[in-house]
Every structure is written in C-alpha cells, then in structure tokens.
PDB file of N, CA and C and ligand atoms in Angstrom:
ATOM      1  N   UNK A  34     175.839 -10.104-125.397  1.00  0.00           N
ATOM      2  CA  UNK A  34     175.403  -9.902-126.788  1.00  0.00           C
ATOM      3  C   UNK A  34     174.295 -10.909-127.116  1.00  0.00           C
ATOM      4  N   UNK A  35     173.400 -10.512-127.825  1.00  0.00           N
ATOM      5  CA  UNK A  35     171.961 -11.662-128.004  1.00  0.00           C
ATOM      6  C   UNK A  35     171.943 -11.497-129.495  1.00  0.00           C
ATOM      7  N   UNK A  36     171.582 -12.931-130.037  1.00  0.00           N
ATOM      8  CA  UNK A  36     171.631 -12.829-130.889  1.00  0.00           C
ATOM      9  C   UNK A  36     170.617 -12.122-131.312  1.00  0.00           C
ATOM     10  N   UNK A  37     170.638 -11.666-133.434  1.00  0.00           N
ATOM     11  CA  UNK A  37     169.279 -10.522-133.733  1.00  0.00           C
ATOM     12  C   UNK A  37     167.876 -11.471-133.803  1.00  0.00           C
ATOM     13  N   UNK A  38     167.438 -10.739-133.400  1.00  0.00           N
ATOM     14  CA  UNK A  38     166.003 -11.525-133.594  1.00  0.00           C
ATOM     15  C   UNK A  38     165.320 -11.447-134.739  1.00  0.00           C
ATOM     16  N   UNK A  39     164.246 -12.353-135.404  1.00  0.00           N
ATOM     17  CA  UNK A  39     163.758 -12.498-136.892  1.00  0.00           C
ATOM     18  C   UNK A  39     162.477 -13.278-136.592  1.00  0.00           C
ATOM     19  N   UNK A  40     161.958 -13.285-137.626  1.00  0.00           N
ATOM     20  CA  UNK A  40     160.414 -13.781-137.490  1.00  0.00           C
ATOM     21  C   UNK A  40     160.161 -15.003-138.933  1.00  0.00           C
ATOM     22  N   UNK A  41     159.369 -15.929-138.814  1.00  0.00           N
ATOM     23  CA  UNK A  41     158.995 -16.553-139.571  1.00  0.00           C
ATOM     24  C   UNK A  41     157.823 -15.843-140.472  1.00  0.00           C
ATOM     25  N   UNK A  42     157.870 -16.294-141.920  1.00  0.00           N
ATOM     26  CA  UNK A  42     157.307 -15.239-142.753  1.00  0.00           C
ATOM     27  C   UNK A  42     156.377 -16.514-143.538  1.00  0.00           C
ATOM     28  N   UNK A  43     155.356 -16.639-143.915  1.00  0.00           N
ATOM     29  CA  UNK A  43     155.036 -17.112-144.742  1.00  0.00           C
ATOM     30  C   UNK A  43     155.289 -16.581-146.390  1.00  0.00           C
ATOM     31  N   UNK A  44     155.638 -17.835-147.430  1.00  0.00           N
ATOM     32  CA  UNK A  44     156.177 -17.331-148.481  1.00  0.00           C
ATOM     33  C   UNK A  44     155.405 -17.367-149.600  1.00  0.00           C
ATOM     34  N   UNK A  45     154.956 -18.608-149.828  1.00  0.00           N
ATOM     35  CA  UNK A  45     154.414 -18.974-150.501  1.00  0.00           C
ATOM     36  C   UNK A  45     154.038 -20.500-150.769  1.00  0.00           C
ATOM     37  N   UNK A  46     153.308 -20.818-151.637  1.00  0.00           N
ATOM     38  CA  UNK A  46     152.884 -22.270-151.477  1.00  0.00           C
ATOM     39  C   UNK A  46     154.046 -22.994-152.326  1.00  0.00           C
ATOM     40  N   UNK A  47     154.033 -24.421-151.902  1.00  0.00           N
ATOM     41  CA  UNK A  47     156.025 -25.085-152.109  1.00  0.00           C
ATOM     42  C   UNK A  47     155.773 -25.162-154.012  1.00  0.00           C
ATOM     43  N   UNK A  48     153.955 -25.358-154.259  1.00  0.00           N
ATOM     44  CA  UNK A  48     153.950 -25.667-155.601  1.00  0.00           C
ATOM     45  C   UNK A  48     153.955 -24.717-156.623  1.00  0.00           C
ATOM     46  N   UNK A  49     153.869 -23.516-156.267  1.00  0.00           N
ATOM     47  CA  UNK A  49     154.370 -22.023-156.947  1.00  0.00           C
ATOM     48  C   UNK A  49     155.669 -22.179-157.274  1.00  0.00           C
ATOM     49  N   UNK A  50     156.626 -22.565-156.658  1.00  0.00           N
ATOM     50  CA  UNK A  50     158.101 -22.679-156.968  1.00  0.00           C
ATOM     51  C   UNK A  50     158.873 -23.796-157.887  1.00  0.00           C
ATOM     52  N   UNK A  51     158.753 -23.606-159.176  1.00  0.00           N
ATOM     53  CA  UNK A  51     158.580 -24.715-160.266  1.00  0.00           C
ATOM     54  C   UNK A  51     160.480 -24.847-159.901  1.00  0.00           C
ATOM     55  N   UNK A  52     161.186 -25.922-160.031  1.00  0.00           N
ATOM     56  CA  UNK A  52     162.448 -26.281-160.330  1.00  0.00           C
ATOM     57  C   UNK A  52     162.697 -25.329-161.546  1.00  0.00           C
ATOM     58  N   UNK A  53     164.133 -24.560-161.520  1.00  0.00           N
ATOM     59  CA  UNK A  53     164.600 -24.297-162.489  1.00  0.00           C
ATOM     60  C   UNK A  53     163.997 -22.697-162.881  1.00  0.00           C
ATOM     61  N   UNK A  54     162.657 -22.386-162.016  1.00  0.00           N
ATOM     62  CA  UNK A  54     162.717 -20.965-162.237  1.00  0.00           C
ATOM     63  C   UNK A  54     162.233 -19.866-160.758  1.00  0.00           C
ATOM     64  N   UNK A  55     163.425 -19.250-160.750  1.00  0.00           N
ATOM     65  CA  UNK A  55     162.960 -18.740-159.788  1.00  0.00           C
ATOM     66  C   UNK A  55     162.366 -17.591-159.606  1.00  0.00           C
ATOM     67  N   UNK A  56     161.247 -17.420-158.286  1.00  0.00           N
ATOM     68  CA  UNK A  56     160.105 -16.303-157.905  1.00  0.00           C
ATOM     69  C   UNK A  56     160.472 -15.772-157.115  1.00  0.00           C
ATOM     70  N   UNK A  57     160.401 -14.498-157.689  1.00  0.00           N
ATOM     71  CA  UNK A  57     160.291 -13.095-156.796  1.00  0.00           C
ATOM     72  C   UNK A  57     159.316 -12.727-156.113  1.00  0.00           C
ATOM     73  N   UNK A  58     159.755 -12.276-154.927  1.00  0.00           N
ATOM     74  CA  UNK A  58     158.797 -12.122-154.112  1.00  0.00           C
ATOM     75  C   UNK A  58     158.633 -11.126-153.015  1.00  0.00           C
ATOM     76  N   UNK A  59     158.080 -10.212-152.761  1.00  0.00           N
ATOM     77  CA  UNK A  59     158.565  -9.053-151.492  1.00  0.00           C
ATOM     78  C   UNK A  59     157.484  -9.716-150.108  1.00  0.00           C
ATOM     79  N   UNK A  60     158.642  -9.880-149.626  1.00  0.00           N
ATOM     80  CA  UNK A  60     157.562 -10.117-148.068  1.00  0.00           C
ATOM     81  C   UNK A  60     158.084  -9.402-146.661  1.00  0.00           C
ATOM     82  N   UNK A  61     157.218  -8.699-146.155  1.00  0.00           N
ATOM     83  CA  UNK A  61     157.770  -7.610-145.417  1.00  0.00           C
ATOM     84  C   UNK A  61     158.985  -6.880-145.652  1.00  0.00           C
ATOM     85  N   UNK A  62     158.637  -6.238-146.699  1.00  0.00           N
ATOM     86  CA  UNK A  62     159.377  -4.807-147.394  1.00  0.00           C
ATOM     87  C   UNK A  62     160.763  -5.411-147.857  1.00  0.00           C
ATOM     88  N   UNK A  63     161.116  -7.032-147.713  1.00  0.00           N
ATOM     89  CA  UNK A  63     162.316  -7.238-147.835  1.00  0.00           C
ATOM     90  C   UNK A  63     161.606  -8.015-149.820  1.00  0.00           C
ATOM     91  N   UNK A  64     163.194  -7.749-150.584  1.00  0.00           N
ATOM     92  CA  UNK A  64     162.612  -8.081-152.208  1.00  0.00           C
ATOM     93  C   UNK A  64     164.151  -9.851-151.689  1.00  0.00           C
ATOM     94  N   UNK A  65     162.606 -10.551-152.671  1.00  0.00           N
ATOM     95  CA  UNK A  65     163.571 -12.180-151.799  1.00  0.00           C
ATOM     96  C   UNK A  65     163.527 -12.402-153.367  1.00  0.00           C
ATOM     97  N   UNK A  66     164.193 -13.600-153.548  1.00  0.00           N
ATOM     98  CA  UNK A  66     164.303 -14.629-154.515  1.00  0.00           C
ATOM     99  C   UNK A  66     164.027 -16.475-153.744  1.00  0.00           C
ATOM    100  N   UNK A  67     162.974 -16.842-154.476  1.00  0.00           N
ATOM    101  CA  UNK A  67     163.033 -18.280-153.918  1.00  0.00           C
ATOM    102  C   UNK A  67     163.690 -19.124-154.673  1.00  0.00           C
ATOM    103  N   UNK A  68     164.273 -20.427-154.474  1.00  0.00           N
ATOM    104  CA  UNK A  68     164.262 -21.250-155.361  1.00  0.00           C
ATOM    105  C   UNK A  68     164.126 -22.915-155.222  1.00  0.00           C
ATOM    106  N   UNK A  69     163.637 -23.604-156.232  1.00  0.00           N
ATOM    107  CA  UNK A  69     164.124 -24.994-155.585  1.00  0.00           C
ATOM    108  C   UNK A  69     164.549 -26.079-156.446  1.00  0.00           C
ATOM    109  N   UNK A  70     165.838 -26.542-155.664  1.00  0.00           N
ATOM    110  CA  UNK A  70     166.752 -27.751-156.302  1.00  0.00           C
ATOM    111  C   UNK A  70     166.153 -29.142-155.752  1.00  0.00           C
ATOM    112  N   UNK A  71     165.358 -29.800-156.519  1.00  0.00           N
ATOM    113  CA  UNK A  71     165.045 -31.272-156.750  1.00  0.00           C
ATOM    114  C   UNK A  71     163.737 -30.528-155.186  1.00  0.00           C
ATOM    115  N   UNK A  72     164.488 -31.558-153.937  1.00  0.00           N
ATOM    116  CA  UNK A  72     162.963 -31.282-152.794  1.00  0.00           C
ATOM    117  C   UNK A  72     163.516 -30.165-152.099  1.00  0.00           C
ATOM    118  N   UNK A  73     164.557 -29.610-152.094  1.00  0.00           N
ATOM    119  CA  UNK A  73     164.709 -28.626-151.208  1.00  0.00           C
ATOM    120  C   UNK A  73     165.088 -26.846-151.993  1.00  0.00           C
ATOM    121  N   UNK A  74     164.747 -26.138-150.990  1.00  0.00           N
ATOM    122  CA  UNK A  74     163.736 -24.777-151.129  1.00  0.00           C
ATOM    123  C   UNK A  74     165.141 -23.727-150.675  1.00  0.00           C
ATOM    124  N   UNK A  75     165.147 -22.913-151.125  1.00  0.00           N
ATOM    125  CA  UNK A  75     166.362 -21.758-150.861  1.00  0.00           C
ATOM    126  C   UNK A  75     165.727 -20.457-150.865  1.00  0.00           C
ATOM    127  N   UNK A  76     166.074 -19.638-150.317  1.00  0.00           N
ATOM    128  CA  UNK A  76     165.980 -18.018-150.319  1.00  0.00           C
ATOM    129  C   UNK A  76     166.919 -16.827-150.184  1.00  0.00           C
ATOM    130  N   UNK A  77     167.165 -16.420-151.138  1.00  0.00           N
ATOM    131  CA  UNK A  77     168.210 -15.130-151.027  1.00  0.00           C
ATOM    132  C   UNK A  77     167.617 -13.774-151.489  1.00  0.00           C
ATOM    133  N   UNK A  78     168.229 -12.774-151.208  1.00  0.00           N
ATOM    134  CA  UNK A  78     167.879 -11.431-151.383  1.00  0.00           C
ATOM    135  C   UNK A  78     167.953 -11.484-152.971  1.00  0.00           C
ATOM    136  N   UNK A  79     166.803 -10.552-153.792  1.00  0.00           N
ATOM    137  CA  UNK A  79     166.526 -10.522-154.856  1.00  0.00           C
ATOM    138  C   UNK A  79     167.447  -9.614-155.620  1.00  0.00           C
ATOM    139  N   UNK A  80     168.364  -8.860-154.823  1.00  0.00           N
ATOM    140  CA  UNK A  80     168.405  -7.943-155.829  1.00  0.00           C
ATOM    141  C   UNK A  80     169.805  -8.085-156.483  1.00  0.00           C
ATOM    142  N   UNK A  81     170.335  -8.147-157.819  1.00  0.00           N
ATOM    143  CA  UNK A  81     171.840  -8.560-157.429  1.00  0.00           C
ATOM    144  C   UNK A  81     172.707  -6.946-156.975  1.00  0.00           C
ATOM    145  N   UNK A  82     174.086  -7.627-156.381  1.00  0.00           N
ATOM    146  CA  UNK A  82     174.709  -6.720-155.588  1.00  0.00           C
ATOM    147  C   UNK A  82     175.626  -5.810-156.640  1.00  0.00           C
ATOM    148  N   UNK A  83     175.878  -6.184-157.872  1.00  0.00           N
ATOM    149  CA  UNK A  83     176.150  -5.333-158.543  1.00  0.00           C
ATOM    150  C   UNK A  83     175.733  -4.373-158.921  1.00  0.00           C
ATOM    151  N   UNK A  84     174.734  -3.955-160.013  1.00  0.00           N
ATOM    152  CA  UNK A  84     173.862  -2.986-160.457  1.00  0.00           C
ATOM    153  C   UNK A  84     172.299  -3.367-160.454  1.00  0.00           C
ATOM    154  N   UNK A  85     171.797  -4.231-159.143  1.00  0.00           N
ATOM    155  CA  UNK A  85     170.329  -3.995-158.937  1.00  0.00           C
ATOM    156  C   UNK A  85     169.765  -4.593-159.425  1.00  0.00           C
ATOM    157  N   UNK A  86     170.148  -5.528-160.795  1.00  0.00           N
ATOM    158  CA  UNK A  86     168.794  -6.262-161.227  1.00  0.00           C
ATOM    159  C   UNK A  86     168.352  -7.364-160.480  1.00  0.00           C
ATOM    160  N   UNK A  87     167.333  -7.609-161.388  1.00  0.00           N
ATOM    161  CA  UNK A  87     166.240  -8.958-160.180  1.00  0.00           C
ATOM    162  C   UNK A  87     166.667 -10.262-160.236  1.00  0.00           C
ATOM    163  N   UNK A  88     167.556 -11.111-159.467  1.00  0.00           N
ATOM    164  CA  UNK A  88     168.071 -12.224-159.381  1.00  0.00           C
ATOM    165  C   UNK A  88     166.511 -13.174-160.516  1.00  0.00           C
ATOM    166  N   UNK A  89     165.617 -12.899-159.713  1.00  0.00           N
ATOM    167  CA  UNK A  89     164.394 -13.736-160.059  1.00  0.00           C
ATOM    168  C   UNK A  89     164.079 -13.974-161.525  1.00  0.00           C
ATOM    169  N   UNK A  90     165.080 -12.671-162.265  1.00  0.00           N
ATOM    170  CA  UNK A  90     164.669 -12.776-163.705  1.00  0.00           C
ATOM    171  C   UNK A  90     166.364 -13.736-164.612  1.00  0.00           C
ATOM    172  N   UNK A  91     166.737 -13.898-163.593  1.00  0.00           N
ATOM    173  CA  UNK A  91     168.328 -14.646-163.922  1.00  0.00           C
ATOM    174  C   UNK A  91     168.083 -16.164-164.546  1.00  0.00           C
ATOM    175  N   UNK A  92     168.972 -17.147-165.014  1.00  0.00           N
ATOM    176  CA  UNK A  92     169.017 -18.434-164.533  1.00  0.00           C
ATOM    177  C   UNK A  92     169.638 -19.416-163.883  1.00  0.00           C
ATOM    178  N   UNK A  93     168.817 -20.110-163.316  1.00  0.00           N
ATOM    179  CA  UNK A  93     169.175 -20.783-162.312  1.00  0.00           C
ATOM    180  C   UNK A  93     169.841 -22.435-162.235  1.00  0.00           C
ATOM    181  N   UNK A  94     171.076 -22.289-162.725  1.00  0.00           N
ATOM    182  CA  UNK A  94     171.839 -23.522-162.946  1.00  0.00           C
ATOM    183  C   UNK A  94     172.906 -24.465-161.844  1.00  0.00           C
ATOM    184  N   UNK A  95     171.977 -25.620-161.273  1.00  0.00           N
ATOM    185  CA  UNK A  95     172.098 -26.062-160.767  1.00  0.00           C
ATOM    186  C   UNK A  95     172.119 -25.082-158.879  1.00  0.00           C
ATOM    187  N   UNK A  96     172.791 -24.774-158.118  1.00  0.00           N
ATOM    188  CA  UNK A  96     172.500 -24.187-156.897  1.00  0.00           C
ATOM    189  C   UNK A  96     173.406 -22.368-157.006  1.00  0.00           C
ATOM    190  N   UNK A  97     173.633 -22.045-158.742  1.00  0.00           N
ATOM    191  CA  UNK A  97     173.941 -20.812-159.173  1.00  0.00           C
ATOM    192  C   UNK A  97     172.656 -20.367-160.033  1.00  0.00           C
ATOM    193  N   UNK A  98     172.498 -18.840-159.003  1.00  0.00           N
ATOM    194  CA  UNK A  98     171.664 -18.061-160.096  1.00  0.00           C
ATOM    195  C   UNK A  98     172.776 -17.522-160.785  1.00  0.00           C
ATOM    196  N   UNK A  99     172.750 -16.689-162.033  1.00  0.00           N
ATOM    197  CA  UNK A  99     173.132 -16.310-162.966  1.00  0.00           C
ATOM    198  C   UNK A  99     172.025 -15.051-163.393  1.00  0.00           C
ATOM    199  N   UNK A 100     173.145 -13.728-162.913  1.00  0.00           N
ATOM    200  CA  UNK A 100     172.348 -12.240-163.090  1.00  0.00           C
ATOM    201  C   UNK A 100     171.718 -12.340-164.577  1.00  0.00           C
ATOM    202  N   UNK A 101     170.251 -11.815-164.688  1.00  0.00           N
ATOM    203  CA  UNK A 101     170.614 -11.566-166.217  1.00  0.00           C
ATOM    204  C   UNK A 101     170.751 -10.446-166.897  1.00  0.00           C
ATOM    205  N   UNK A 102     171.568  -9.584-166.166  1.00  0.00           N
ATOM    206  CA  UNK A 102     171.819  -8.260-167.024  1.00  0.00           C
ATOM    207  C   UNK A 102     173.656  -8.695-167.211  1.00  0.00           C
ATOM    208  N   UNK A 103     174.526  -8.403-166.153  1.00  0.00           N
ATOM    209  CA  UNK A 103     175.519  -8.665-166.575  1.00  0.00           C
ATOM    210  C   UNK A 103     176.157 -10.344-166.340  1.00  0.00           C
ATOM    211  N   UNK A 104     175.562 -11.695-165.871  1.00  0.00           N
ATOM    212  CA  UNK A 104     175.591 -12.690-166.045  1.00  0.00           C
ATOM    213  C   UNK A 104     176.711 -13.197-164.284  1.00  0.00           C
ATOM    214  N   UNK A 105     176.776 -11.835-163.855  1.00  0.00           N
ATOM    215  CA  UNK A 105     177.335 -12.599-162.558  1.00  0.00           C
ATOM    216  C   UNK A 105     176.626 -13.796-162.077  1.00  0.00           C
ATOM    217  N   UNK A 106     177.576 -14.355-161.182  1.00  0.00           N
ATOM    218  CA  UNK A 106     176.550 -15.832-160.760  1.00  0.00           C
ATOM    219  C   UNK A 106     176.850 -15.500-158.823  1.00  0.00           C
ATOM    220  N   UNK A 107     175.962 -16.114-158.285  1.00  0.00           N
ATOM    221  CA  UNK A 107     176.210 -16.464-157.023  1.00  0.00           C
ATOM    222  C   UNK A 107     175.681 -17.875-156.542  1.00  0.00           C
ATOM    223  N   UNK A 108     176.169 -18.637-155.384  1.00  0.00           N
ATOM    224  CA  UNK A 108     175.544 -19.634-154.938  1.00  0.00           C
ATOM    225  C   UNK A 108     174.541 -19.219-154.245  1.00  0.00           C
ATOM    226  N   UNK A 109     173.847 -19.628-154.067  1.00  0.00           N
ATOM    227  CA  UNK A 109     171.633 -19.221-153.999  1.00  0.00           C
ATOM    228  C   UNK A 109     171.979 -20.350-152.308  1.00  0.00           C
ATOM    229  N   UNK A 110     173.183 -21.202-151.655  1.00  0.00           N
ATOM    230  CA  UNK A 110     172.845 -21.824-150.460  1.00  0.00           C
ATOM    231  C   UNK A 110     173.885 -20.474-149.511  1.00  0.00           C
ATOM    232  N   UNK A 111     174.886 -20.297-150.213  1.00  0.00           N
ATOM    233  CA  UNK A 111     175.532 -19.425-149.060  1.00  0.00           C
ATOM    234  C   UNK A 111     175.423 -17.344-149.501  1.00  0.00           C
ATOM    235  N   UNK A 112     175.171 -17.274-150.774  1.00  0.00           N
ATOM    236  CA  UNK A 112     174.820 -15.963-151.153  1.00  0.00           C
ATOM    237  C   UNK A 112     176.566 -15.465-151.796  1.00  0.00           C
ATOM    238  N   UNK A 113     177.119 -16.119-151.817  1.00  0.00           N
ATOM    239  CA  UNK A 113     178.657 -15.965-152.037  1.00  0.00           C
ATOM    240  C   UNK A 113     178.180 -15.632-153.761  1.00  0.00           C
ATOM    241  N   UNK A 114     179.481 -14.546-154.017  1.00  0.00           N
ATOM    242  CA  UNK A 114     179.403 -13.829-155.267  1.00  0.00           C
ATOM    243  C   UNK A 114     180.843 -14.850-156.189  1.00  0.00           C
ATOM    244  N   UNK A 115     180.132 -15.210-156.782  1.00  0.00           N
ATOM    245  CA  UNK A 115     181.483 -16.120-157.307  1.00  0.00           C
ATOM    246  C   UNK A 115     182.293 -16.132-158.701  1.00  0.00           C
ATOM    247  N   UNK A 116     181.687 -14.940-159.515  1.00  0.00           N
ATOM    248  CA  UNK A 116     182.066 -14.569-161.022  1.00  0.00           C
ATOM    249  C   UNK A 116     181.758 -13.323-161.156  1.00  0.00           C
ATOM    250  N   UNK A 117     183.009 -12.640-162.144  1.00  0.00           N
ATOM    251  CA  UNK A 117     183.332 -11.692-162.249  1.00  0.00           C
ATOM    252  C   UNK A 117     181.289 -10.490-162.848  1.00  0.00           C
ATOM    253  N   UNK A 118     181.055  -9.913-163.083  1.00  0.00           N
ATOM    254  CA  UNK A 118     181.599  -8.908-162.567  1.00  0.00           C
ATOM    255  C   UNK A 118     180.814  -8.479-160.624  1.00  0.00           C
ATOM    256  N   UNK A 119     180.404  -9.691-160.166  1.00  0.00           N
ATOM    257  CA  UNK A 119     180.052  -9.193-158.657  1.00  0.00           C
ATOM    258  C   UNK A 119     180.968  -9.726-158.009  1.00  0.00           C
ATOM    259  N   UNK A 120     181.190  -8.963-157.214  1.00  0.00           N
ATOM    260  CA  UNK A 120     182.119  -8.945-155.775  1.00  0.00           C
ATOM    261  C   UNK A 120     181.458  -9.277-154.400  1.00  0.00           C
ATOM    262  N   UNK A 121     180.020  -8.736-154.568  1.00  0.00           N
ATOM    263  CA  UNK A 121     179.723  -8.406-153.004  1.00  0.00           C
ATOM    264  C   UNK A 121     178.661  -9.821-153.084  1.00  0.00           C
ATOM    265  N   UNK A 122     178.432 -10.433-151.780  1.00  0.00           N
ATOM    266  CA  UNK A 122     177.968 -11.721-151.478  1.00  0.00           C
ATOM    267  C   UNK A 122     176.064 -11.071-151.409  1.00  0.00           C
ATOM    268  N   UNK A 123     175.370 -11.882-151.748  1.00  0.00           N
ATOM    269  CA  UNK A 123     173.969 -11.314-151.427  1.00  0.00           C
ATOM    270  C   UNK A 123     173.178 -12.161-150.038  1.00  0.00           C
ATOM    271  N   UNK A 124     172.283 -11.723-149.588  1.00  0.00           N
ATOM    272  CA  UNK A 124     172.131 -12.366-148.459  1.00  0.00           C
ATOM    273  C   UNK A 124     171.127 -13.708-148.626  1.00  0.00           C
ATOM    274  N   UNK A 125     171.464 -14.768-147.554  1.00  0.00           N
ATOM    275  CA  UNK A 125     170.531 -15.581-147.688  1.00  0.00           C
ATOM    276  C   UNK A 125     169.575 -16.180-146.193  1.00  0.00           C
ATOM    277  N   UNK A 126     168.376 -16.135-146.531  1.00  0.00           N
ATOM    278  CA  UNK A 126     167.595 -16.539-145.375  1.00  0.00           C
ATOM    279  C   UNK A 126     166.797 -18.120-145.080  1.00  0.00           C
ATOM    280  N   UNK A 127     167.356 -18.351-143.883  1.00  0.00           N
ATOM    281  CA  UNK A 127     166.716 -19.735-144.055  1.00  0.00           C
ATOM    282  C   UNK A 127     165.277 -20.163-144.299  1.00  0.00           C
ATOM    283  N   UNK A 128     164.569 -21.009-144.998  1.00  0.00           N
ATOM    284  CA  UNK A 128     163.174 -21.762-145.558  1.00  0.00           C
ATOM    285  C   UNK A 128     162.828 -22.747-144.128  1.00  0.00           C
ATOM    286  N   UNK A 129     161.666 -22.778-144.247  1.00  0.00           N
ATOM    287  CA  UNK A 129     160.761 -23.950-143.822  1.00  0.00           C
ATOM    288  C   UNK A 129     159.992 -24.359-144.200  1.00  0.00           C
ATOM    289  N   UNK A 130     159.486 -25.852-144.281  1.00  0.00           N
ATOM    290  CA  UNK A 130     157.723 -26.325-145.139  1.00  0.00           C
ATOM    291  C   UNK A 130     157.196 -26.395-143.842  1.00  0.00           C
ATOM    292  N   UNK A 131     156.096 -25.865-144.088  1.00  0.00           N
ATOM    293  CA  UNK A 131     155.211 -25.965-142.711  1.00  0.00           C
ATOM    294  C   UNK A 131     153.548 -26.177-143.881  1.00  0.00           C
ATOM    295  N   UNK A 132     153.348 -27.966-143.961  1.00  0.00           N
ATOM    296  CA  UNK A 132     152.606 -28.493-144.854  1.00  0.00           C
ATOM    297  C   UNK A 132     152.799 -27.668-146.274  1.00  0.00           C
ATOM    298  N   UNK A 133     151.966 -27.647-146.785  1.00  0.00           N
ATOM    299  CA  UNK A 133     152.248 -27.267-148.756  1.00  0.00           C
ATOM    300  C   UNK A 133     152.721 -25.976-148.580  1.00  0.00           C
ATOM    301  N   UNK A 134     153.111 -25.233-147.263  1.00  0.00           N
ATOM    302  CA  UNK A 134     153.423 -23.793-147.488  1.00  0.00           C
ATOM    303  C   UNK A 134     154.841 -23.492-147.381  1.00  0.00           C
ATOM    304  N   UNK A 135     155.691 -22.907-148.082  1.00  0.00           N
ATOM    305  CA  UNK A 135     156.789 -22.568-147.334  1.00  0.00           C
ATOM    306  C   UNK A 135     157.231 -21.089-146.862  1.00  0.00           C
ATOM    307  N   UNK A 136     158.167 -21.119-145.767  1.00  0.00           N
ATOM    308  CA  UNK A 136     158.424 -19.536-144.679  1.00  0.00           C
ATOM    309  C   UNK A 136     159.743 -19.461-144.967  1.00  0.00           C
ATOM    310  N   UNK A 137     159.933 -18.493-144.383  1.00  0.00           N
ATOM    311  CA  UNK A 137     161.146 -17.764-145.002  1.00  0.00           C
ATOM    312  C   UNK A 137     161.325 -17.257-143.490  1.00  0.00           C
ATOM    313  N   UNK A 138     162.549 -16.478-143.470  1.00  0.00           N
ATOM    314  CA  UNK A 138     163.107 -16.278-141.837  1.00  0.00           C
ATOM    315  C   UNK A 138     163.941 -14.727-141.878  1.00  0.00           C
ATOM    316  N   UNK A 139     162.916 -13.588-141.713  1.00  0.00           N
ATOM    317  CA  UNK A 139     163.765 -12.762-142.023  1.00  0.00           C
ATOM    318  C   UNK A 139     163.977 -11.823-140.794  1.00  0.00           C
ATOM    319  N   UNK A 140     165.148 -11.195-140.838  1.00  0.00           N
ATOM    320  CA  UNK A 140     165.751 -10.538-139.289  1.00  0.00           C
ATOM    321  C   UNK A 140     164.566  -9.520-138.960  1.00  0.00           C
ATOM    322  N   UNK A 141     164.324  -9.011-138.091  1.00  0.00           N
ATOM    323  CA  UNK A 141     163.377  -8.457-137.474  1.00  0.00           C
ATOM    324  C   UNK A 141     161.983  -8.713-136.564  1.00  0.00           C
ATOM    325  N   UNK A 142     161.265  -7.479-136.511  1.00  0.00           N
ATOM    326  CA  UNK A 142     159.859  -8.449-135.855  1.00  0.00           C
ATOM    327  C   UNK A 142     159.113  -8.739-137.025  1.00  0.00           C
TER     328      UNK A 142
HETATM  329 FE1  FES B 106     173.952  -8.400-161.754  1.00  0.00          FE
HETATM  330 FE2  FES B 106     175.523  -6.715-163.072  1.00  0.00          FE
HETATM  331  S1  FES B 106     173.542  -6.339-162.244  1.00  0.00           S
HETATM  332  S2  FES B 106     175.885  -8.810-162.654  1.00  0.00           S
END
C-alpha cells in the first residue's frame, strides 16, 4: 500500500492572511479556508459539512471557526466538528512558508 500522493500548492502571500479573519480561497478546484493564529498558518476545506456554507465567511475564535449560517464550530488544526449542529469533521491540509509565500498540500498531482 503507498501512501496517496499530493502536491505542494502555492496559496497565497503569508501577509494576505490578517489574524482573526479568514480567506477563502480555491486552488486547484479544491474551495480551502486559510487561517492564522499569532505566527502560525492553518488550512481546512472551506465548505462547512453541514449545509455548505463558506467557513471563510464564519468567525474565527481562537483555533475554532464558527459556521456563520448555523454557528457550528470546528477546530481549523484537526478539522474535528465539535458543536451541535455539525457532525461530520471537515478536512485539513498541511501549510508551508516558503519566504513571504505560503503552500498548502493538497492530495493529488
Ligand atoms: Fe454550517 Fe449549518 S451550514 S452549521
């Protein structure tokens, strides 16, 4: 068994990503959410797993986004769904700074 293979993505520049609000972003057909707590940078799938809205338009308190249609929250380091009304975990992909830019790591070529 091998593990899946994934590619480094460029995301965006680290100074686009203000603390406290997070950017949406589609990079290779995948819809991401960035975010960043104090120096370090997170990425999870944008969409929430309940009814679809855009994590990116949520808020982001402390290392929980918070949906903003029905206010589910998840942790933004492991994608875990942790208040009622989501159940299902959203995905998260690992970051890199590679100088003022940061990448994102998503499965595929
Ligand atoms: Fe996100 Fe309902 S759409 S909690």
């Amino acid at each position: 068994m091998t593990a899946p293979q994934g590619t480094w993505h460029e995301a965006c520049a680290l100074d686009a990503v203000k603390e406290g609000e997070p950017l949406g972003l589609e990079i290779a057909g995948a819809q991401l959410a960035i975010y960043r707590v104090g120096a370090d940078f997170f990425a999870t799938g944008n969409i929430c797993s309940h009814a679809e809205a855009m994590l990116s338009d949520g808020l982001l308190d402390g290392y929980e986004i918070e949906c903003p249609l029905h206010n589910g929250r998840f942790d933004i380091r492991s994608g875990e769904a942790l208040t009622s009304p989501v159940e299902i975990d959203i995905p998260t992909y690992p970051v890199r700074i590679e100088g003022d830019r940061l990448q994102v790591y998503l499965p595929g070529e």
